Amino acid sequence: MSGKNYMNVADARQTLLDALAPVSGWQSVPLRDALGRVLFRDVIAPFDVPAHTNSAMDGYAVRIDDLSPVSETRLTVVGTALAGNAFSGVVGKEQAVRIMTGAVLPHGADTVVVQERVRVDGDIVVIPPGQEAGQNVRYAGEDLAHGKAALNAGKRIGPAEVGLMASLGVGEVAVRRRLRVAFFSTGDELAPINRPLGPGEVYDSNRYTLFGMLTRLGVDLVDMGMVRDDPEALERTLRDASGQADVILTSGGVSVGDADYIRELTARLGDVKFWKLNIKPGRPMAFGRVGGAWLFGLPGNPVAVMVTFQQIVLDALLRLMGCDPLPDRPLFKAVCVSAIEKTRGRREYPRGTLFNEDGTWKVRLSGNQGSGILSSMSSANCFVVLPETGDDIVPGDVVDVQPFEGVI
Ligand code: AMP
Ligand code: MG
């Protein structure tokens, strides 16, 4: 399987990344609209976060030098510091200030003793020994330092980044121009979903999985519909797509049987390479330039579309979107409870269901693994990632799994 005509997944991904650079152009958008976009410039902290040294707990602000390390210390409470309402005086020798979480640490004090650990006796607070200098204090700038980059250009903006920019008072964000992706399906057998199927027809589902994945990625979509296996129709659609999009994504028509006339067609329109990937499901894929756009020609089988998109094309699109660094997609170990036939030399991505049994993470195959079987993709929550070098899996083997979803 790993003959010289086959390309490994890692090589395919690297070839794409080497060829691609982020699209040019940026715009300024209101903070909430920046969610899912990619930062065009560093966001510089205009002040320290937190802006003031403050208390992490409800308790008493004290001076560590006043405290006896071996016995109780009695301090006089001289005031109260509330979040949003600071104590304006100075904590002097053998004094303390009652302080609430988030309140500015008063001048003179350097340490907070939590209220559960003290005894109060009128205006005297009794502090037990064993306190440490600086405990329960959040220092100005410990989250973000004034003048430093709080976020770097290339960062994909998620909920934490939106919140972080809000904490800096940033209301407008410079984000890279949205990537524009035209996509269509090819095949004489395809039918639109709004009419009954004719003999030998299948509904065009790929355009919907692609719609789903591209929408989640946050690109502008140009849905160009279905195109018959007809060179003229294909040429018209490719020209049209290349005139209005950064990227053209197609499904179907790139396998050996179809490739010849597409090869001839794309040779006229640009420069496209046809690969046989060392992957299952997947295998055929095309990549290159058509007019002003990058073409990614995915296989036709519905699961192969999803696997090649997620394992190869996704990083390429993120690179075009300006994402830097590209996110790592973690692999975890799980005990496989299914037997899996595996062809040595080929990288395989069977889909699985990850579950916890008695505290151990295990994975089972989610159903029929045919490359057209979307139901087992839907009932799965992960890929089992079987590298080129491996053989058949027997129940009890530890395998790598890649969850479909993250925390948010
Ligand atoms: P192809 O790569 O064009 O030979 O297609 C391979 C298989 O995928 C065939 O069984 C096709 O019917 C199926 N297929 C191709 N395109 C689609 C599509 N858009 N939606 C659902 N199935 C498709
Ligand atoms: Mg076809």
Short mmCIF file of N, CA and C and ligand atoms in Angstrom, two decimals, residues 185-190 227 229 251-255 258 261 299-301, ligand 2:
data_model
loop_
_atom_site.label_atom_id
_atom_site.label_comp_id
_atom_site.label_asym_id
_atom_site.label_seq_id
_atom_site.Cartn_x
_atom_site.Cartn_y
_atom_site.Cartn_z
N SER A 185 -20.58 19.72 -5.66
CA SER A 185 -20.50 18.26 -5.76
C SER A 185 -20.51 17.89 -7.23
N THR A 186 -19.83 16.79 -7.55
CA THR A 186 -19.87 16.32 -8.93
C THR A 186 -20.43 14.91 -8.98
N GLY A 187 -21.13 14.60 -10.03
CA GLY A 187 -21.61 13.23 -10.24
C GLY A 187 -22.95 13.21 -10.96
N ASP A 188 -23.07 12.36 -11.98
CA ASP A 188 -24.33 12.23 -12.73
C ASP A 188 -25.41 11.58 -11.88
N GLU A 189 -24.99 10.88 -10.82
CA GLU A 189 -25.97 10.13 -10.02
C GLU A 189 -26.60 10.99 -8.92
N LEU A 190 -26.18 12.23 -8.80
CA LEU A 190 -26.61 13.03 -7.65
C LEU A 190 -27.96 13.69 -7.88
N VAL A 227 -22.77 19.52 -9.99
CA VAL A 227 -22.33 19.64 -11.39
C VAL A 227 -22.25 18.23 -11.97
N ASP A 229 -21.09 15.11 -14.48
CA ASP A 229 -19.77 14.67 -14.96
C ASP A 229 -19.65 15.03 -16.43
N SER A 251 -16.30 17.64 -4.35
CA SER A 251 -16.30 16.23 -3.94
C SER A 251 -16.66 15.38 -5.14
N GLY A 252 -16.01 14.22 -5.21
CA GLY A 252 -16.26 13.28 -6.29
C GLY A 252 -15.44 13.59 -7.53
N GLY A 253 -15.33 12.56 -8.38
CA GLY A 253 -14.71 12.79 -9.68
C GLY A 253 -13.20 12.87 -9.70
N VAL A 254 -12.54 12.54 -8.58
CA VAL A 254 -11.07 12.60 -8.62
C VAL A 254 -10.42 11.22 -8.56
N SER A 255 -11.25 10.16 -8.57
CA SER A 255 -10.65 8.82 -8.52
C SER A 255 -10.15 8.45 -9.92
N ASP A 258 -12.20 8.71 -13.08
CA ASP A 258 -12.68 10.03 -13.52
C ASP A 258 -11.54 10.96 -13.90
N TYR A 261 -10.21 13.14 -17.68
CA TYR A 261 -10.67 14.36 -18.33
C TYR A 261 -10.60 15.55 -17.39
N PRO A 299 -12.46 13.19 -2.35
CA PRO A 299 -13.13 12.02 -2.92
C PRO A 299 -14.64 12.15 -2.83
N GLY A 300 -15.35 11.20 -3.43
CA GLY A 300 -16.81 11.30 -3.46
C GLY A 300 -17.50 10.64 -2.29
N ASN A 301 -16.90 9.59 -1.76
CA ASN A 301 -17.57 8.85 -0.69
C ASN A 301 -17.77 9.73 0.53
MG MG B 2 -18.42 10.66 -9.36
#
